[in-house]
PDB file of C-alpha atoms in Angstrom:
ATOM      1  CA  MET F   1     137.370 266.144  38.804  1.00 67.00           C
ATOM      2  CA  GLN F   2     139.728 268.643  38.408  1.00 84.00           C
ATOM      3  CA  SER F   3     139.234 272.444  40.147  1.00 93.00           C
ATOM      4  CA  TYR F   4     139.763 275.668  37.679  1.00 94.00           C
ATOM      5  CA  LYS F   5     140.343 279.276  38.477  1.00 98.00           C
ATOM      6  CA  ILE F   6     138.644 282.439  37.079  1.00 98.00           C
ATOM      7  CA  TYR F   7     140.076 285.555  36.343  1.00 98.00           C
ATOM      8  CA  PHE F   8     138.039 288.374  36.038  1.00 98.00           C
ATOM      9  CA  ILE F   9     139.169 291.336  34.675  1.00 98.00           C
ATOM     10  CA  ARG F  10     136.976 294.543  33.306  1.00 98.00           C
ATOM     11  CA  HIS F  11     138.163 296.420  30.753  1.00 98.00           C
ATOM     12  CA  GLY F  12     140.504 299.250  30.082  1.00 97.00           C
ATOM     13  CA  ALA F  13     139.392 303.006  30.229  1.00 96.00           C
ATOM     14  CA  VAL F  14     137.340 304.575  28.137  1.00 95.00           C
ATOM     15  CA  GLU F  15     136.953 308.619  27.484  1.00 88.00           C
ATOM     16  CA  ASP F  16     133.104 308.591  27.375  1.00 75.00           C
ATOM     17  CA  THR F  17     132.508 306.946  30.913  1.00 76.00           C
ATOM     18  CA  LEU F  18     136.090 308.985  32.197  1.00 73.00           C
ATOM     19  CA  LYS F  19     133.383 311.856  31.359  1.00 84.00           C
ATOM     20  CA  GLY F  20     130.250 310.615  33.374  1.00 88.00           C
ATOM     21  CA  LYS F  21     128.421 309.542  30.539  1.00 93.00           C
ATOM     22  CA  TYR F  22     125.887 305.847  31.068  1.00 94.00           C
ATOM     23  CA  ILE F  23     127.678 303.603  28.340  1.00 94.00           C
ATOM     24  CA  GLY F  24     126.248 300.147  27.612  1.00 95.00           C
ATOM     25  CA  ARG F  25     125.553 298.643  24.394  1.00 95.00           C
ATOM     26  CA  THR F  26     127.902 301.764  22.849  1.00 95.00           C
ATOM     27  CA  ASP F  27     130.605 300.176  21.340  1.00 96.00           C
ATOM     28  CA  VAL F  28     133.226 302.961  22.042  1.00 95.00           C
ATOM     29  CA  HIS F  29     137.347 302.330  21.801  1.00 96.00           C
ATOM     30  CA  LEU F  30     139.809 302.430  24.790  1.00 96.00           C
ATOM     31  CA  SER F  31     141.228 305.291  25.315  1.00 94.00           C
ATOM     32  CA  GLU F  32     145.120 306.125  25.330  1.00 94.00           C
ATOM     33  CA  LYS F  33     145.312 306.415  28.613  1.00 94.00           C
ATOM     34  CA  GLY F  34     143.970 303.387  29.172  1.00 95.00           C
ATOM     35  CA  LYS F  35     146.110 301.553  26.860  1.00 97.00           C
ATOM     36  CA  ASN F  36     148.951 302.868  28.735  1.00 97.00           C
ATOM     37  CA  SER F  37     147.652 302.080  32.204  1.00 97.00           C
ATOM     38  CA  LEU F  38     147.005 298.336  30.905  1.00 98.00           C
ATOM     39  CA  LYS F  39     150.709 297.932  29.601  1.00 97.00           C
ATOM     40  CA  ASP F  40     151.878 299.901  33.107  1.00 97.00           C
ATOM     41  CA  ILE F  41     149.572 297.311  35.099  1.00 97.00           C
ATOM     42  CA  ASP F  42     150.758 294.678  33.269  1.00 96.00           C
ATOM     43  CA  GLU F  43     154.655 295.574  34.000  1.00 95.00           C
ATOM     44  CA  ARG F  44     154.834 296.328  37.804  1.00 94.00           C
ATOM     45  CA  PHE F  45     152.678 293.116  38.535  1.00 94.00           C
ATOM     46  CA  GLY F  46     151.928 290.845  35.769  1.00 94.00           C
ATOM     47  CA  TYR F  47     148.585 289.874  34.222  1.00 97.00           C
ATOM     48  CA  PRO F  48     147.972 286.116  34.965  1.00 96.00           C
ATOM     49  CA  TYR F  49     148.344 283.308  32.242  1.00 96.00           C
ATOM     50  CA  ALA F  50     145.189 281.832  31.236  1.00 98.00           C
ATOM     51  CA  GLU F  51     144.562 279.100  28.838  1.00 98.00           C
ATOM     52  CA  LYS F  52     141.596 280.234  27.935  1.00 98.00           C
ATOM     53  CA  ILE F  53     140.325 283.547  26.850  1.00 98.00           C
ATOM     54  CA  TYR F  54     137.053 284.928  26.712  1.00 98.00           C
ATOM     55  CA  SER F  55     136.066 288.656  26.281  1.00 98.00           C
ATOM     56  CA  SER F  56     132.450 290.236  25.916  1.00 98.00           C
ATOM     57  CA  PRO F  57     132.263 291.337  21.909  1.00 98.00           C
ATOM     58  CA  LEU F  58     132.309 294.931  23.563  1.00 98.00           C
ATOM     59  CA  SER F  59     135.236 296.914  21.661  1.00 98.00           C
ATOM     60  CA  ARG F  60     136.922 298.424  24.726  1.00 98.00           C
ATOM     61  CA  CYS F  61     137.037 294.318  26.021  1.00 98.00           C
ATOM     62  CA  THR F  62     138.829 292.695  22.546  1.00 98.00           C
ATOM     63  CA  GLU F  63     141.032 295.489  22.969  1.00 98.00           C
ATOM     64  CA  THR F  64     141.782 295.526  26.320  1.00 98.00           C
ATOM     65  CA  CYS F  65     142.636 290.575  25.317  1.00 98.00           C
ATOM     66  CA  SER F  66     145.075 291.949  22.793  1.00 97.00           C
ATOM     67  CA  VAL F  67     147.035 294.678  25.143  1.00 98.00           C
ATOM     68  CA  ILE F  68     147.277 292.006  28.197  1.00 97.00           C
ATOM     69  CA  TYR F  69     147.366 288.612  25.958  1.00 98.00           C
ATOM     70  CA  PRO F  70     148.131 290.096  22.665  1.00 96.00           C
ATOM     71  CA  GLU F  71     148.386 287.540  20.178  1.00 94.00           C
ATOM     72  CA  ARG F  72     146.364 284.978  21.969  1.00 96.00           C
ATOM     73  CA  GLU F  73     142.905 283.452  20.350  1.00 97.00           C
ATOM     74  CA  ILE F  74     139.966 284.926  22.261  1.00 98.00           C
ATOM     75  CA  LYS F  75     136.873 283.502  22.518  1.00 98.00           C
ATOM     76  CA  THR F  76     133.509 286.486  22.457  1.00 98.00           C
ATOM     77  CA  ILE F  77     130.480 285.523  24.273  1.00 98.00           C
ATOM     78  CA  GLY F  78     127.627 288.094  23.683  1.00 98.00           C
ATOM     79  CA  ALA F  79     125.543 287.831  27.188  1.00 98.00           C
ATOM     80  CA  LEU F  80     128.223 289.380  28.377  1.00 98.00           C
ATOM     81  CA  SER F  81     128.271 292.731  26.822  1.00 98.00           C
ATOM     82  CA  GLU F  82     127.297 295.314  29.363  1.00 97.00           C
ATOM     83  CA  CYS F  83     123.903 296.858  30.402  1.00 97.00           C
ATOM     84  CA  ASP F  84     122.296 298.120  27.496  1.00 98.00           C
ATOM     85  CA  PHE F  85     121.115 301.755  29.152  1.00 97.00           C
ATOM     86  CA  GLY F  86     118.399 302.161  25.548  1.00 97.00           C
ATOM     87  CA  ASP F  87     117.389 306.047  25.018  1.00 97.00           C
ATOM     88  CA  TRP F  88     119.848 306.996  27.672  1.00 97.00           C
ATOM     89  CA  GLU F  89     123.195 305.749  25.902  1.00 96.00           C
ATOM     90  CA  GLY F  90     125.281 308.451  25.802  1.00 94.00           C
ATOM     91  CA  LYS F  91     124.315 310.475  28.508  1.00 95.00           C
ATOM     92  CA  THR F  92     125.541 311.563  31.422  1.00 95.00           C
ATOM     93  CA  ALA F  93     122.484 312.051  35.140  1.00 94.00           C
ATOM     94  CA  SER F  94     122.786 315.660  34.722  1.00 95.00           C
ATOM     95  CA  GLU F  95     121.401 315.521  30.868  1.00 96.00           C
ATOM     96  CA  LEU F  96     118.601 313.089  32.523  1.00 96.00           C
ATOM     97  CA  ALA F  97     118.100 314.841  35.727  1.00 93.00           C
ATOM     98  CA  GLY F  98     114.424 316.073  34.881  1.00 90.00           C
ATOM     99  CA  ASP F  99     113.254 312.996  33.233  1.00 95.00           C
ATOM    100  CA  ALA F 100     111.029 311.250  35.373  1.00 95.00           C
ATOM    101  CA  LYS F 101     111.505 307.653  34.267  1.00 96.00           C
ATOM    102  CA  PHE F 102     114.783 308.219  34.818  1.00 96.00           C
ATOM    103  CA  ALA F 103     114.189 309.338  38.379  1.00 96.00           C
ATOM    104  CA  LEU F 104     112.365 305.701  38.611  1.00 96.00           C
ATOM    105  CA  TRP F 105     114.854 303.997  37.114  1.00 96.00           C
ATOM    106  CA  LEU F 106     117.569 305.384  39.803  1.00 94.00           C
ATOM    107  CA  GLN F 107     114.329 303.950  42.826  1.00 95.00           C
ATOM    108  CA  ASN F 108     114.837 300.675  41.028  1.00 95.00           C
ATOM    109  CA  SER F 109     117.011 299.788  38.730  1.00 95.00           C
ATOM    110  CA  ASP F 110     115.674 296.177  39.222  1.00 95.00           C
ATOM    111  CA  LYS F 111     112.492 295.985  37.623  1.00 94.00           C
ATOM    112  CA  THR F 112     112.131 299.787  35.708  1.00 95.00           C
ATOM    113  CA  PRO F 113     114.100 299.101  32.054  1.00 97.00           C
ATOM    114  CA  PRO F 114     115.510 302.426  30.262  1.00 97.00           C
ATOM    115  CA  PRO F 115     113.453 303.648  27.472  1.00 97.00           C
ATOM    116  CA  ASN F 116     114.310 300.743  24.914  1.00 97.00           C
ATOM    117  CA  GLY F 117     117.330 299.593  27.242  1.00 98.00           C
ATOM    118  CA  GLU F 118     117.513 296.404  29.720  1.00 97.00           C
ATOM    119  CA  SER F 119     116.297 296.175  33.563  1.00 97.00           C
ATOM    120  CA  GLY F 120     118.660 295.168  36.374  1.00 97.00           C
ATOM    121  CA  LYS F 121     116.970 292.083  36.264  1.00 97.00           C
ATOM    122  CA  GLU F 122     116.684 291.295  32.644  1.00 98.00           C
ATOM    123  CA  PHE F 123     119.912 291.987  33.081  1.00 98.00           C
ATOM    124  CA  ALA F 124     121.257 290.148  35.000  1.00 98.00           C
ATOM    125  CA  SER F 125     119.384 286.958  33.830  1.00 98.00           C
ATOM    126  CA  ARG F 126     121.100 287.606  30.767  1.00 98.00           C
ATOM    127  CA  VAL F 127     124.696 287.440  32.492  1.00 98.00           C
ATOM    128  CA  CYS F 128     124.562 284.969  34.478  1.00 98.00           C
ATOM    129  CA  ARG F 129     122.938 282.195  31.453  1.00 98.00           C
ATOM    130  CA  GLY F 130     126.024 282.793  29.727  1.00 98.00           C
ATOM    131  CA  PHE F 131     128.258 282.623  32.529  1.00 98.00           C
ATOM    132  CA  GLU F 132     126.692 279.373  33.555  1.00 98.00           C
ATOM    133  CA  ARG F 133     127.713 278.709  29.647  1.00 97.00           C
ATOM    134  CA  LEU F 134     130.934 279.181  29.697  1.00 98.00           C
ATOM    135  CA  VAL F 135     132.073 277.244  32.964  1.00 97.00           C
ATOM    136  CA  GLU F 136     130.121 274.718  30.766  1.00 96.00           C
ATOM    137  CA  ASP F 137     132.252 275.536  27.721  1.00 97.00           C
ATOM    138  CA  ILE F 138     135.652 275.435  30.467  1.00 96.00           C
ATOM    139  CA  ALA F 139     134.807 272.244  31.670  1.00 94.00           C
ATOM    140  CA  ALA F 140     134.869 270.441  28.309  1.00 95.00           C
ATOM    141  CA  SER F 141     137.923 271.999  27.256  1.00 95.00           C
ATOM    142  CA  GLY F 142     139.789 270.417  29.916  1.00 94.00           C
ATOM    143  CA  ALA F 143     141.334 273.800  30.608  1.00 96.00           C
ATOM    144  CA  LYS F 144     142.981 274.753  34.237  1.00 97.00           C
ATOM    145  CA  THR F 145     142.397 278.773  33.791  1.00 98.00           C
ATOM    146  CA  ALA F 146     140.909 281.035  31.742  1.00 98.00           C
ATOM    147  CA  ALA F 147     140.441 284.558  31.775  1.00 98.00           C
ATOM    148  CA  VAL F 148     137.159 286.888  31.082  1.00 98.00           C
ATOM    149  CA  VAL F 149     137.435 289.860  29.758  1.00 98.00           C
ATOM    150  CA  THR F 150     134.550 292.100  30.584  1.00 98.00           C
ATOM    151  CA  HIS F 151     131.863 295.335  32.123  1.00 98.00           C
ATOM    152  CA  GLY F 152     132.377 296.160  35.462  1.00 97.00           C
ATOM    153  CA  GLY F 153     129.065 296.414  35.700  1.00 96.00           C
ATOM    154  CA  VAL F 154     128.954 291.965  34.359  1.00 98.00           C
ATOM    155  CA  ILE F 155     131.576 291.148  36.535  1.00 98.00           C
ATOM    156  CA  MET F 156     129.805 292.137  40.053  1.00 98.00           C
ATOM    157  CA  THR F 157     126.775 290.711  38.977  1.00 98.00           C
ATOM    158  CA  ILE F 158     128.141 287.402  38.742  1.00 98.00           C
ATOM    159  CA  LEU F 159     130.216 287.790  41.064  1.00 98.00           C
ATOM    160  CA  SER F 160     127.564 288.919  43.580  1.00 98.00           C
ATOM    161  CA  VAL F 161     125.385 285.138  42.204  1.00 98.00           C
ATOM    162  CA  TYR F 162     128.481 282.911  42.389  1.00 98.00           C
ATOM    163  CA  GLY F 163     130.730 284.412  44.559  1.00 98.00           C
ATOM    164  CA  LEU F 164     131.515 283.093  48.030  1.00 97.00           C
ATOM    165  CA  PRO F 165     132.216 285.203  50.551  1.00 96.00           C
ATOM    166  CA  GLN F 166     128.262 286.265  49.527  1.00 95.00           C
ATOM    167  CA  ALA F 167     128.101 290.256  48.993  1.00 95.00           C
ATOM    168  CA  GLU F 168     126.375 292.397  47.393  1.00 94.00           C
ATOM    169  CA  SER F 169     127.410 292.869  44.001  1.00 93.00           C
ATOM    170  CA  TYR F 170     128.956 297.101  45.102  1.00 92.00           C
ATOM    171  CA  ARG F 171     131.123 294.915  47.559  1.00 95.00           C
ATOM    172  CA  TRP F 172     132.686 293.555  44.157  1.00 97.00           C
ATOM    173  CA  ARG F 173     133.451 297.246  42.307  1.00 96.00           C
ATOM    174  CA  MET F 174     137.395 297.198  40.692  1.00 96.00           C
ATOM    175  CA  ASP F 175     139.005 300.001  38.807  1.00 96.00           C
ATOM    176  CA  ASN F 176     139.285 299.612  35.225  1.00 97.00           C
ATOM    177  CA  GLY F 177     142.792 297.087  34.167  1.00 98.00           C
ATOM    178  CA  TYR F 178     141.649 295.120  38.120  1.00 98.00           C
ATOM    179  CA  GLY F 179     139.818 292.735  38.628  1.00 98.00           C
ATOM    180  CA  PHE F 180     139.207 289.228  41.124  1.00 98.00           C
ATOM    181  CA  ALA F 181     140.128 285.828  40.547  1.00 98.00           C
ATOM    182  CA  ALA F 182     137.325 282.871  41.826  1.00 98.00           C
ATOM    183  CA  ARG F 183     137.916 279.231  42.024  1.00 98.00           C
ATOM    184  CA  ILE F 184     135.243 276.796  41.112  1.00 97.00           C
ATOM    185  CA  THR F 185     135.504 273.108  42.512  1.00 96.00           C
ATOM    186  CA  PRO F 186     133.156 271.025  40.182  1.00 92.00           C
ATOM    187  CA  ILE F 187     130.870 269.022  42.313  1.00 93.00           C
ATOM    188  CA  LEU F 188     130.471 271.939  44.769  1.00 94.00           C
ATOM    189  CA  TRP F 189     129.343 274.630  41.909  1.00 96.00           C
ATOM    190  CA  MET F 190     127.097 271.314  40.691  1.00 94.00           C
ATOM    191  CA  ARG F 191     125.567 271.600  44.359  1.00 95.00           C
ATOM    192  CA  ASP F 192     124.940 274.929  44.850  1.00 96.00           C
ATOM    193  CA  ARG F 193     126.285 276.785  41.924  1.00 97.00           C
ATOM    194  CA  VAL F 194     129.273 278.139  43.917  1.00 98.00           C
ATOM    195  CA  MET F 195     131.857 279.325  43.468  1.00 98.00           C
ATOM    196  CA  GLU F 196     135.099 280.710  45.803  1.00 98.00           C
ATOM    197  CA  VAL F 197     136.432 284.228  45.099  1.00 98.00           C
ATOM    198  CA  TYR F 198     139.602 283.331  46.413  1.00 96.00           C
ATOM    199  CA  ASP F 199     142.465 286.510  45.108  1.00 96.00           C
ATOM    200  CA  THR F 200     142.129 290.058  43.701  1.00 96.00           C
ATOM    201  CA  VAL F 201     143.983 290.399  40.156  1.00 97.00           C
ATOM    202  CA  PRO F 202     146.807 291.324  39.370  1.00 95.00           C
ATOM    203  CA  PHE F 203     148.351 289.603  42.167  1.00 77.00           C
ATOM    204  CA  ALA F 204     151.467 288.527  42.223  1.00 61.00           C
ATOM    205  CA  PRO F 205     155.076 290.444  41.276  1.00 60.00           C
ATOM    206  CA  LYS F 206     156.329 289.785  37.604  1.00 47.00           C
ATOM    207  CA  LYS F 207     160.284 287.326  39.075  1.00 48.00           C
ATOM    208  CA  ASP F 208     162.301 290.636  37.783  1.00 47.00           C
ATOM    209  CA  ASP F 209     160.408 292.828  40.603  1.00 45.00           C
ATOM    210  CA  GLU F 210     160.445 290.294  43.122  1.00 43.00           C
TER     211      GLU F 210
END
């Protein structure tokens, strides 16, 4: 049984999150600065080639795919969308400072959902179900490499649950346009549901720069 590699890449920057707003389900576009930054990263380092490209369906992720994997077929997976912040979408922490529910959410987001949104536990459960289906899809395709372009919160959740070495989610933070490379060994995955996180992405300079 062959092993395969998955490259997790966080989408490029958007204006609203740079302003400190909670942006989860809201479908915002990449900023021009975000697009240019992705192009610069690709020019300096080169994103790894992947046989299959998966993405969150939100525009900031599909647009990232179009920049770093142009003219490639993209399979979108709804379960890999960012957390739903409900009524707090588009608001900043300072705007919510007087909200008692926001204070409770800050104390325990796993059990306390935003109004009309997802709790941390609900979010993690949804993401994990989607990721396990994605792994099944890669295995069925016979591909050896895949890229997953999604949100920072999604990547941190997946790696904190399945990644080796084991680490809390905050240890897997990454800047826009960057991420991690993981290796799945089928026997280890089927037995323990874990994968080896072995490098950051992008991880190699282009040949012209060597």
